[in-house]
Every structure is written in C-alpha cells, then in structure tokens.
Amino acid sequence: MGAALLSEFATEIIVPVCAVIGIAFSLVQWVLVSRVKLTSERHASGSNKNGYGDSLIEEEEGLNDHNVVTKCAEIQTAISEGATSFLFTEYQYVGIFMIAFAILIFLFLGSVEGFSSKSQPCTYDKEKTCKPALATALFSTISFLLGAITSVLSGFLGMKIATYANARTTLEARKGVGKAFIVAFRSGAVMGFLLAANGLLVLYIAINLFKMYYGDDWEGLFEAITGYGLGGSSMALFGRVGGGIYTKAADVGADLVGKVERNIPEDDPRNPAVIADNVGDNVGDIAGMGSDLFGSYAESSCAALVVASISSFGVNHDFTAMLYPLLISSVGILVCLITTLFATDFFEIKGVNEIEPALKRQLIISTVIMTVGIAIVTWIGVPSSFTIYNFGDQKVVKNWQLFLCVSVGLWAGLIIGFVTEYYTSNAYSPVQDVADSCRTGAATNVIFGLALGYKSVIIPIFAIAISIFVSFSFAAMYGIAVAALGMLSTIATGLAIDAYGPISDNAGGIAEMAGMSHRIRERTDALDAAGNTTAAIGKGFAIGSAALVSLALFGAFVSRAAISTVDVLTPKVFIGLIVGAMLPYWFSAMTMKSVGSAALKMVEEVRRQFNTIPGLMEGHAKPDYATCVKISTDASIKEMIPPGALVMLTPLIVGTFFGVETLAGVLAGVLVSGVQIAISASNTGGAWDNAKKYIEAGASEHARTLGPKGSDPHKAAVIGDTVGDPLKDTSGPSLNILIKLMAVESLVFAPFFATHGGLLFKIF
C-alpha cells in the first residue's frame, strides 16, 4: 500500500501555516479598506494605484462634501449598532440552546455503555479495544461547543467587517465605480479568508489536542470530532433563519409601503423601515451566510475524517493521508489568495459593464488553479494505493481516482454557479422574459418566476448526480465527502464574492439616505445588481455542497449504526422516506409564514408613521427608525425557535422511538426533496429581484419600454420581488442547513440510536 510522500512533520507544519497566512492576508485587506477615511479630509497629498488619495471625479451637485461624509458616517453607525444589538440578542438565546444541547449530547452518548469508564471493544474491529463511550460523550460535547463558538464568531466578524465597509464603498463610488468595487471586494475577502482560516485552524488544533488522550484509538477520536460539524451547523441554522426573518420582514415592509404605495425610491430616508432593511442585509446575508458555509466546511471535513479513520489511513495510522481533507482546505486558502489579487491588483475595473465579468473570472481562476493544487496534494499527501471502508468491505482505491473525486466536486460547483447565474442574471433571456411578463401585471410575473425556478433545478441536479456517481464509484462514501470538500475548497473566494453583494447593497442605501447625486446611486446600483447574481451563485454552491455533504454524512451514519442495507421496500424505511420528503415543505411553511407575519406588523407600522407624523413625506420630519428595528428583532427571535426545534428534534425523536432504519429513510427523504426546493426557491427569488432591477436600470431598449420606476410593469416587478424575498433569503438558504444538520446530528447520536433506539418497535 505504501505511505504518503509528505512526512507527518511536514503536514503538522503546512496546515497551521496556511491557516495563519489566510488570517494575515485578511488583516492586510482590512488595513487597506480602513485607509478610506470616514472624515472629509479628502485632498490627501499624492496618490497611489488604488486611489486612496485621488481627488473626486466630480463634486457633489449642490452638496457640501463635509455634510455628505458626516451623514454617511452617521448612517453607518446606525446600521452597525442595529446589527450588533440584534446579533447579541440572538446569541443570548442561541447560547442557552447551545448549553442545553451540549448537556443532551453528553447524556445520550454517555448512556450508551451506562456511563462506564472502562475501555470497550472497537465498533469496527472487535479484537481491538477502544476508549470508553463516556470519553466519546465528553469529547463530542467539547467539539460541539468548539464548532458552535467558531460558527458564531464567523458570522459576527463577517457582520462587523461588512458594516465597517459599507459607507467606505459609498464614498469611494464618488471617485469611480472601480474604486468602489475594490473596497467592497476587499471587505468580502476579509470575511472569506478569516472564516476559511479559522475553521481550518480550530479543527486542526482540536484533532491534535484530542489525539493526546485518544492515542492510537483514531476511530474514537474522529467520531468525537463529528461534534464540530454539528456545532457549526446548529448555530448556522439559527443565524440563517433568525437573520432571514429579520431582513425580509424589513425589506417587504419597506418595499410595499415605500415603493408601491408611496412611490418613493428604495432606501429613501423618509421610509421608517430603511435602517432595519439595511441592518437585515448584514445579519441575514452576511452573518447567516458566514455561519452556513462554515457549517458546510466543518461537516464535509468531519464526514471525510470519520470514513478515513476506519479505512487504511486510520488502521495504519498514516497521519498525513488522514489529514488529506485539511490539506485540500490549506491549499484552497493559498489558491484563493492568488485569485483575489486578480480582482484587486492585477486588473482594474473602469466601467460598470466590467463588474460582473470580474466576479465570474474569480470563480473560473480559482477553479482552474485549485485543480492543479488538488493534483499536487493528492500526489504527495496520499499513498499511491490504499483501501476505503465501504459498508463492511475495504475497497482498493488509487490516488488518481481520489484526485478525480475532489475535482468532480470542484467543477460541479462551478457548473452549478454558472447555471444559477444564467437563470438569475438580467443579462440573459430567462430574467428578461420574467421582466417582460410584468407588462400584464403581477400574476403573470409570479407564474413566469415560479416556472423559471423549477426549470433551473434540472442542470444542477444532473451535476450533483454525476459527481455522486463518479466519486462513489471510485472511492465509496469517502469519495463523496471529498467531492463536497472540493466544491468548498475555494470557500474564501466564494465568500468574498458573496459578501460583496450585501456590502454593495448597503452602499447604495447609504448613498440614497445621504442624498448623494443620482450618478453615485447609478454606480452603487450597478455594483448591487452584480452582487445579486453573485449572491445567487453563492447560494447555489451552498446547496450543491449541502447535498454532497449530507450524502457523505448519511453514509457515515449508516456505517456507524451498523445498517447493512437501506431497503426502501421495508415499511420501516418507506414511512421514514415519505415523512422525510415532507419535512422541507413543513420547514419552508414555517419560515415563509414567519416572514409574512413579521412583514405584516412592519407594513402597519410604516403606514402608521406616514399617516401620523406630520411633514414626514415632505422630508421635514424624521421617521422613528428604532421602532421598525425593534419589530424585526422581536419577530425574528420569537419566530426562529419553532423551525429550529423541528430540525433539531426530528432525528432525536425518530431515532429514539422508531430506530435507525426509519431514521435512514427520513434522511434520504429530506435530502432528495430539500435540494430541489432549495434550488428553485433561491433562483425564483433571485430572478424576480433582478427582473425588477432590469426595469429600474433601463439599460436596454427593451427595459426602457417597461419602465420607468413607478410604471405599472415596475409595480408588478416590485410585487414579484417582494414575494421572492422570503424564498431566496429565508426558506431557500435555510433548507441546505436542514439537509446537512439532520444528517450530522444523526451521525453524532448514532451510537445511542444503535444501542437504545427503536423503542416503539421493541414494544410492539
């Protein structure tokens, strides 16, 4: 079988060094962003390539420059304070859950051997002795808390960076669209690299610390590490659902009353919900997305490590090959670092039409370089031939087959990204057709949008299916786990592109609120429209990787629960399958209704203020922003608990009362139906949003026949956008967490379910 070319010592150095490089690079980007000052001393001496000392291209029309900068700084502070206070409130509730669930993990897993502290025979090799179940319970609990804290930290840091950068992007837009793009993109990169590097470093340190206790018992060690993925995803669920309800309640309220009823522009300072709307972009799209992708990363790593620990890597104690998933992520950080420089330093954006190609170029460059990176890592990090555990057997795998598994995941991610872009960007016919359907009102717009969403599922599902077939054929469940890691290997670039969107959106809002000229707003709108499409691409990646991660975790669960085959024809499995397929609908219903009821309160409050505050419409009086922020906060905290409980309790109830076979059916059902709904919901919402922007921009002859703002087709487009908001920003993105979270939770609790589960079937 042979050993890897890379020594254990070299692996011990490479992984943390790459993580530290990622953190250092993100700090450098942050320093560069902070050079844009939120003060009016703008005539700095000298100039450099990135234009921090450039004079303005144009003076603001009739506006004092000092006032504009001061106003931007004030608005930024209001958004930052709103976002921080919401996240602190959310984390207080989530913190209570975190401690309660940690205790639950300890009690459930400790009871497997009756809280015995004696060594026991190993699960997969009965001749060897492994550490007691009590140790696994304790270390699983610790890794759960580590994952949860890292996830919360990822979301919080992302939000802080985004709220730091939004006004700076607005001010740079006065010097040209290229300058604004660089600030927004650099800020996204800060978040992307911090998250990727932190996730890798914490996991690496946890493995090494646990190894001190576990010694040669790698099976127990990596079983305990799965708690890291569970912690990451459970926090992401609350972040995504809570943040999604917050942002969409404010957005729908602001749009319906402001744009449709009062005919005032988006982000107009007279609109009472405008601050809440901008806060929402940061807590939902930034903090939620950060935790979500961190969860995917943690889980795909854990799934690969669990399967590897019972394969030849673990049996022969080949530490370098064992850490292959971490080596891929390490190289990913270096690849993304080079890719980022293409956007910020190698090419300069001069016109509005260059923004979207620049962002797409990031995806292509990172994928091409990463393919080379994967080849090198696989060549030096894994033996030329090895065996992988495959439901009881050991399957012989060659290193080139493993390379293909990771690559197929990486390229499937790119395909899903581009298909998503095709269906959600207003540069292509699908969105233009949706915009055109607004001629006959909102009803036809909704019909066209739904059809587009359903159709957009076809190619991504084929891409996922092919990558599953190829990777499973070559390397069983380990192949699927590393394919998911391949899709997430360029996570730093993916997150940079994703975070860029909400930052640009906020920048446009600040420009409108600060009363800057329409030319500035046009630039920020162009940045935002590109950001909308890239956000949809980011969601496509998240959903695609969730499908692969979930399947890999499902395989690990089936192995751990000692199920030889999952037979759909047995009633136990089939009832699980059909109930599992229903769960994404139940979950979506909960989140959609939560947004609806929160938006209802918001609409009533905004109407009340317009009707009762004298001089508000004329701009003589200031609206009460704080009340709207409070409505969004209260609604999201209250409403995030039932969907969260549904996801967290289902595996526990099914596993305990119905047993592992039924739970296997539930996991398969959730995966199969959840992926479809998630893709269609995200793309439908993205298409409606960009159809509205297409009409508003009026960039083509066709678009001008549908406009201008305030026309009937435009109002129909706004209604479509409003319907799509909870689909693309609450239900759709939360579903990929539902898919992964139920699978990883089942894996963590598998020892308990295998020993004590299926109470109902034991009674009857």
PDB file of N, CA and C in Angstrom, residues 451-506:
ATOM      1  N   ALA A 451     -42.010  29.216 -12.752  1.00  0.00           N
ATOM      2  CA  ALA A 451     -41.589  28.284 -13.812  1.00  0.00           C
ATOM      3  C   ALA A 451     -40.071  28.320 -13.979  1.00  0.00           C
ATOM      4  N   LEU A 452     -39.504  29.531 -13.944  1.00  0.00           N
ATOM      5  CA  LEU A 452     -38.049  29.674 -14.082  1.00  0.00           C
ATOM      6  C   LEU A 452     -37.335  28.916 -12.959  1.00  0.00           C
ATOM      7  N   GLY A 453     -37.838  29.077 -11.719  1.00  0.00           N
ATOM      8  CA  GLY A 453     -37.211  28.413 -10.570  1.00  0.00           C
ATOM      9  C   GLY A 453     -37.216  26.902 -10.708  1.00  0.00           C
ATOM     10  N   TYR A 454     -38.369  26.353 -11.130  1.00  0.00           N
ATOM     11  CA  TYR A 454     -38.464  24.898 -11.267  1.00  0.00           C
ATOM     12  C   TYR A 454     -37.524  24.395 -12.366  1.00  0.00           C
ATOM     13  N   LYS A 455     -37.460  25.163 -13.450  1.00  0.00           N
ATOM     14  CA  LYS A 455     -36.622  24.754 -14.580  1.00  0.00           C
ATOM     15  C   LYS A 455     -35.132  24.820 -14.216  1.00  0.00           C
ATOM     16  N   SER A 456     -34.787  25.773 -13.355  1.00  0.00           N
ATOM     17  CA  SER A 456     -33.373  25.967 -13.016  1.00  0.00           C
ATOM     18  C   SER A 456     -32.807  24.824 -12.176  1.00  0.00           C
ATOM     19  N   VAL A 457     -33.677  23.915 -11.733  1.00  0.00           N
ATOM     20  CA  VAL A 457     -33.225  22.784 -10.907  1.00  0.00           C
ATOM     21  C   VAL A 457     -32.543  21.707 -11.761  1.00  0.00           C
ATOM     22  N   ILE A 458     -32.932  21.614 -13.039  1.00  0.00           N
ATOM     23  CA  ILE A 458     -32.568  20.456 -13.869  1.00  0.00           C
ATOM     24  C   ILE A 458     -31.049  20.227 -13.950  1.00  0.00           C
ATOM     25  N   ILE A 459     -30.308  21.241 -14.449  1.00  0.00           N
ATOM     26  CA  ILE A 459     -28.866  21.032 -14.683  1.00  0.00           C
ATOM     27  C   ILE A 459     -28.092  20.848 -13.366  1.00  0.00           C
ATOM     28  N   PRO A 460     -28.355  21.675 -12.317  1.00  0.00           N
ATOM     29  CA  PRO A 460     -27.641  21.431 -11.052  1.00  0.00           C
ATOM     30  C   PRO A 460     -27.842  20.014 -10.510  1.00  0.00           C
ATOM     31  N   ILE A 461     -29.059  19.479 -10.637  1.00  0.00           N
ATOM     32  CA  ILE A 461     -29.306  18.129 -10.120  1.00  0.00           C
ATOM     33  C   ILE A 461     -28.505  17.094 -10.921  1.00  0.00           C
ATOM     34  N   PHE A 462     -28.436  17.284 -12.247  1.00  0.00           N
ATOM     35  CA  PHE A 462     -27.608  16.374 -13.053  1.00  0.00           C
ATOM     36  C   PHE A 462     -26.137  16.486 -12.649  1.00  0.00           C
ATOM     37  N   ALA A 463     -25.688  17.721 -12.398  1.00  0.00           N
ATOM     38  CA  ALA A 463     -24.282  17.923 -11.992  1.00  0.00           C
ATOM     39  C   ALA A 463     -24.004  17.210 -10.670  1.00  0.00           C
ATOM     40  N   ILE A 464     -24.943  17.343  -9.716  1.00  0.00           N
ATOM     41  CA  ILE A 464     -24.777  16.683  -8.413  1.00  0.00           C
ATOM     42  C   ILE A 464     -24.821  15.165  -8.600  1.00  0.00           C
ATOM     43  N   ALA A 465     -25.764  14.698  -9.446  1.00  0.00           N
ATOM     44  CA  ALA A 465     -25.916  13.247  -9.667  1.00  0.00           C
ATOM     45  C   ALA A 465     -24.646  12.646 -10.270  1.00  0.00           C
ATOM     46  N   ILE A 466     -24.076  13.347 -11.267  1.00  0.00           N
ATOM     47  CA  ILE A 466     -22.861  12.833 -11.917  1.00  0.00           C
ATOM     48  C   ILE A 466     -21.708  12.799 -10.912  1.00  0.00           C
ATOM     49  N   SER A 467     -21.581  13.881 -10.125  1.00  0.00           N
ATOM     50  CA  SER A 467     -20.464  13.898  -9.168  1.00  0.00           C
ATOM     51  C   SER A 467     -20.641  12.804  -8.108  1.00  0.00           C
ATOM     52  N   ILE A 468     -21.884  12.511  -7.720  1.00  0.00           N
ATOM     53  CA  ILE A 468     -22.120  11.425  -6.754  1.00  0.00           C
ATOM     54  C   ILE A 468     -21.722  10.082  -7.371  1.00  0.00           C
ATOM     55  N   PHE A 469     -22.155   9.873  -8.617  1.00  0.00           N
ATOM     56  CA  PHE A 469     -21.872   8.584  -9.271  1.00  0.00           C
ATOM     57  C   PHE A 469     -20.365   8.368  -9.440  1.00  0.00           C
ATOM     58  N   VAL A 470     -19.687   9.399  -9.954  1.00  0.00           N
ATOM     59  CA  VAL A 470     -18.239   9.274 -10.206  1.00  0.00           C
ATOM     60  C   VAL A 470     -17.493   9.054  -8.894  1.00  0.00           C
ATOM     61  N   SER A 471     -17.780   9.909  -7.902  1.00  0.00           N
ATOM     62  CA  SER A 471     -17.000   9.841  -6.661  1.00  0.00           C
ATOM     63  C   SER A 471     -17.293   8.566  -5.875  1.00  0.00           C
ATOM     64  N   PHE A 472     -18.564   8.105  -5.893  1.00  0.00           N
ATOM     65  CA  PHE A 472     -18.878   6.866  -5.170  1.00  0.00           C
ATOM     66  C   PHE A 472     -18.258   5.652  -5.875  1.00  0.00           C
ATOM     67  N   SER A 473     -18.298   5.674  -7.211  1.00  0.00           N
ATOM     68  CA  SER A 473     -17.723   4.543  -7.962  1.00  0.00           C
ATOM     69  C   SER A 473     -16.231   4.396  -7.669  1.00  0.00           C
ATOM     70  N   PHE A 474     -15.536   5.527  -7.543  1.00  0.00           N
ATOM     71  CA  PHE A 474     -14.091   5.475  -7.334  1.00  0.00           C
ATOM     72  C   PHE A 474     -13.709   5.210  -5.879  1.00  0.00           C
ATOM     73  N   ALA A 475     -14.371   5.928  -4.937  1.00  0.00           N
ATOM     74  CA  ALA A 475     -13.879   5.860  -3.548  1.00  0.00           C
ATOM     75  C   ALA A 475     -14.998   5.786  -2.516  1.00  0.00           C
ATOM     76  N   ALA A 476     -16.113   5.152  -2.866  1.00  0.00           N
ATOM     77  CA  ALA A 476     -17.237   4.935  -1.938  1.00  0.00           C
ATOM     78  C   ALA A 476     -17.648   6.247  -1.247  1.00  0.00           C
ATOM     79  N   MET A 477     -18.039   6.152   0.016  1.00  0.00           N
ATOM     80  CA  MET A 477     -18.544   7.348   0.715  1.00  0.00           C
ATOM     81  C   MET A 477     -17.442   8.394   0.957  1.00  0.00           C
ATOM     82  N   TYR A 478     -16.211   7.935   1.063  1.00  0.00           N
ATOM     83  CA  TYR A 478     -15.101   8.886   1.238  1.00  0.00           C
ATOM     84  C   TYR A 478     -14.995   9.774   0.001  1.00  0.00           C
ATOM     85  N   GLY A 479     -15.233   9.180  -1.167  1.00  0.00           N
ATOM     86  CA  GLY A 479     -15.197   9.939  -2.425  1.00  0.00           C
ATOM     87  C   GLY A 479     -16.217  11.062  -2.424  1.00  0.00           C
ATOM     88  N   ILE A 480     -17.426  10.761  -1.911  1.00  0.00           N
ATOM     89  CA  ILE A 480     -18.473  11.796  -1.881  1.00  0.00           C
ATOM     90  C   ILE A 480     -18.099  12.905  -0.901  1.00  0.00           C
ATOM     91  N   ALA A 481     -17.529  12.501   0.257  1.00  0.00           N
ATOM     92  CA  ALA A 481     -17.130  13.514   1.252  1.00  0.00           C
ATOM     93  C   ALA A 481     -16.066  14.453   0.683  1.00  0.00           C
ATOM     94  N   VAL A 482     -15.070  13.882  -0.034  1.00  0.00           N
ATOM     95  CA  VAL A 482     -14.018  14.759  -0.579  1.00  0.00           C
ATOM     96  C   VAL A 482     -14.515  15.543  -1.799  1.00  0.00           C
ATOM     97  N   ALA A 483     -15.550  15.021  -2.493  1.00  0.00           N
ATOM     98  CA  ALA A 483     -16.147  15.807  -3.590  1.00  0.00           C
ATOM     99  C   ALA A 483     -16.802  17.067  -3.016  1.00  0.00           C
ATOM    100  N   ALA A 484     -17.475  16.905  -1.861  1.00  0.00           N
ATOM    101  CA  ALA A 484     -18.076  18.071  -1.185  1.00  0.00           C
ATOM    102  C   ALA A 484     -16.989  19.049  -0.763  1.00  0.00           C
ATOM    103  N   LEU A 485     -15.866  18.502  -0.271  1.00  0.00           N
ATOM    104  CA  LEU A 485     -14.740  19.360   0.125  1.00  0.00           C
ATOM    105  C   LEU A 485     -14.159  20.080  -1.082  1.00  0.00           C
ATOM    106  N   GLY A 486     -14.149  19.381  -2.228  1.00  0.00           N
ATOM    107  CA  GLY A 486     -13.664  20.001  -3.465  1.00  0.00           C
ATOM    108  C   GLY A 486     -14.518  21.206  -3.820  1.00  0.00           C
ATOM    109  N   MET A 487     -15.846  21.030  -3.705  1.00  0.00           N
ATOM    110  CA  MET A 487     -16.771  22.124  -4.013  1.00  0.00           C
ATOM    111  C   MET A 487     -16.536  23.314  -3.071  1.00  0.00           C
ATOM    112  N   LEU A 488     -16.140  22.993  -1.826  1.00  0.00           N
ATOM    113  CA  LEU A 488     -15.942  24.054  -0.823  1.00  0.00           C
ATOM    114  C   LEU A 488     -14.481  24.479  -0.688  1.00  0.00           C
ATOM    115  N   SER A 489     -13.596  23.903  -1.527  1.00  0.00           N
ATOM    116  CA  SER A 489     -12.166  24.192  -1.340  1.00  0.00           C
ATOM    117  C   SER A 489     -11.847  25.653  -1.635  1.00  0.00           C
ATOM    118  N   THR A 490     -12.651  26.279  -2.511  1.00  0.00           N
ATOM    119  CA  THR A 490     -12.405  27.703  -2.821  1.00  0.00           C
ATOM    120  C   THR A 490     -13.382  28.579  -2.038  1.00  0.00           C
ATOM    121  N   ILE A 491     -13.657  28.174  -0.797  1.00  0.00           N
ATOM    122  CA  ILE A 491     -14.664  28.843   0.045  1.00  0.00           C
ATOM    123  C   ILE A 491     -14.300  30.312   0.298  1.00  0.00           C
ATOM    124  N   ALA A 492     -12.985  30.620   0.386  1.00  0.00           N
ATOM    125  CA  ALA A 492     -12.588  32.006   0.678  1.00  0.00           C
ATOM    126  C   ALA A 492     -13.011  32.935  -0.458  1.00  0.00           C
ATOM    127  N   THR A 493     -12.792  32.500  -1.706  1.00  0.00           N
ATOM    128  CA  THR A 493     -13.216  33.302  -2.866  1.00  0.00           C
ATOM    129  C   THR A 493     -14.737  33.346  -2.954  1.00  0.00           C
ATOM    130  N   GLY A 494     -15.375  32.195  -2.737  1.00  0.00           N
ATOM    131  CA  GLY A 494     -16.842  32.134  -2.793  1.00  0.00           C
ATOM    132  C   GLY A 494     -17.476  33.087  -1.805  1.00  0.00           C
ATOM    133  N   LEU A 495     -16.936  33.133  -0.608  1.00  0.00           N
ATOM    134  CA  LEU A 495     -17.492  34.018   0.425  1.00  0.00           C
ATOM    135  C   LEU A 495     -17.191  35.483   0.131  1.00  0.00           C
ATOM    136  N   ALA A 496     -16.009  35.741  -0.434  1.00  0.00           N
ATOM    137  CA  ALA A 496     -15.662  37.126  -0.788  1.00  0.00           C
ATOM    138  C   ALA A 496     -16.672  37.667  -1.800  1.00  0.00           C
ATOM    139  N   ILE A 497     -16.994  36.840  -2.811  1.00  0.00           N
ATOM    140  CA  ILE A 497     -17.959  37.236  -3.836  1.00  0.00           C
ATOM    141  C   ILE A 497     -19.343  37.396  -3.213  1.00  0.00           C
ATOM    142  N   ASP A 498     -19.649  36.502  -2.285  1.00  0.00           N
ATOM    143  CA  ASP A 498     -20.976  36.517  -1.677  1.00  0.00           C
ATOM    144  C   ASP A 498     -21.173  37.726  -0.764  1.00  0.00           C
ATOM    145  N   ALA A 499     -20.162  38.006   0.053  1.00  0.00           N
ATOM    146  CA  ALA A 499     -20.274  39.125   0.998  1.00  0.00           C
ATOM    147  C   ALA A 499     -20.238  40.466   0.272  1.00  0.00           C
ATOM    148  N   TYR A 500     -19.615  40.475  -0.900  1.00  0.00           N
ATOM    149  CA  TYR A 500     -19.540  41.700  -1.706  1.00  0.00           C
ATOM    150  C   TYR A 500     -20.951  42.247  -2.006  1.00  0.00           C
ATOM    151  N   GLY A 501     -21.917  41.315  -2.228  1.00  0.00           N
ATOM    152  CA  GLY A 501     -23.281  41.723  -2.606  1.00  0.00           C
ATOM    153  C   GLY A 501     -23.969  42.589  -1.567  1.00  0.00           C
ATOM    154  N   PRO A 502     -24.141  42.085  -0.321  1.00  0.00           N
ATOM    155  CA  PRO A 502     -24.790  42.904   0.712  1.00  0.00           C
ATOM    156  C   PRO A 502     -24.038  44.197   1.026  1.00  0.00           C
ATOM    157  N   ILE A 503     -22.697  44.168   0.917  1.00  0.00           N
ATOM    158  CA  ILE A 503     -21.925  45.398   1.181  1.00  0.00           C
ATOM    159  C   ILE A 503     -22.288  46.459   0.133  1.00  0.00           C
ATOM    160  N   SER A 504     -22.380  46.038  -1.142  1.00  0.00           N
ATOM    161  CA  SER A 504     -22.756  46.973  -2.219  1.00  0.00           C
ATOM    162  C   SER A 504     -24.192  47.451  -2.050  1.00  0.00           C
ATOM    163  N   ASP A 505     -25.066  46.538  -1.629  1.00  0.00           N
ATOM    164  CA  ASP A 505     -26.475  46.882  -1.398  1.00  0.00           C
ATOM    165  C   ASP A 505     -26.567  47.976  -0.337  1.00  0.00           C
ATOM    166  N   ASN A 506     -25.849  47.770   0.773  1.00  0.00           N
ATOM    167  CA  ASN A 506     -25.801  48.778   1.837  1.00  0.00           C
ATOM    168  C   ASN A 506     -25.224  50.098   1.351  1.00  0.00           C
TER     169      ASN A 506
END
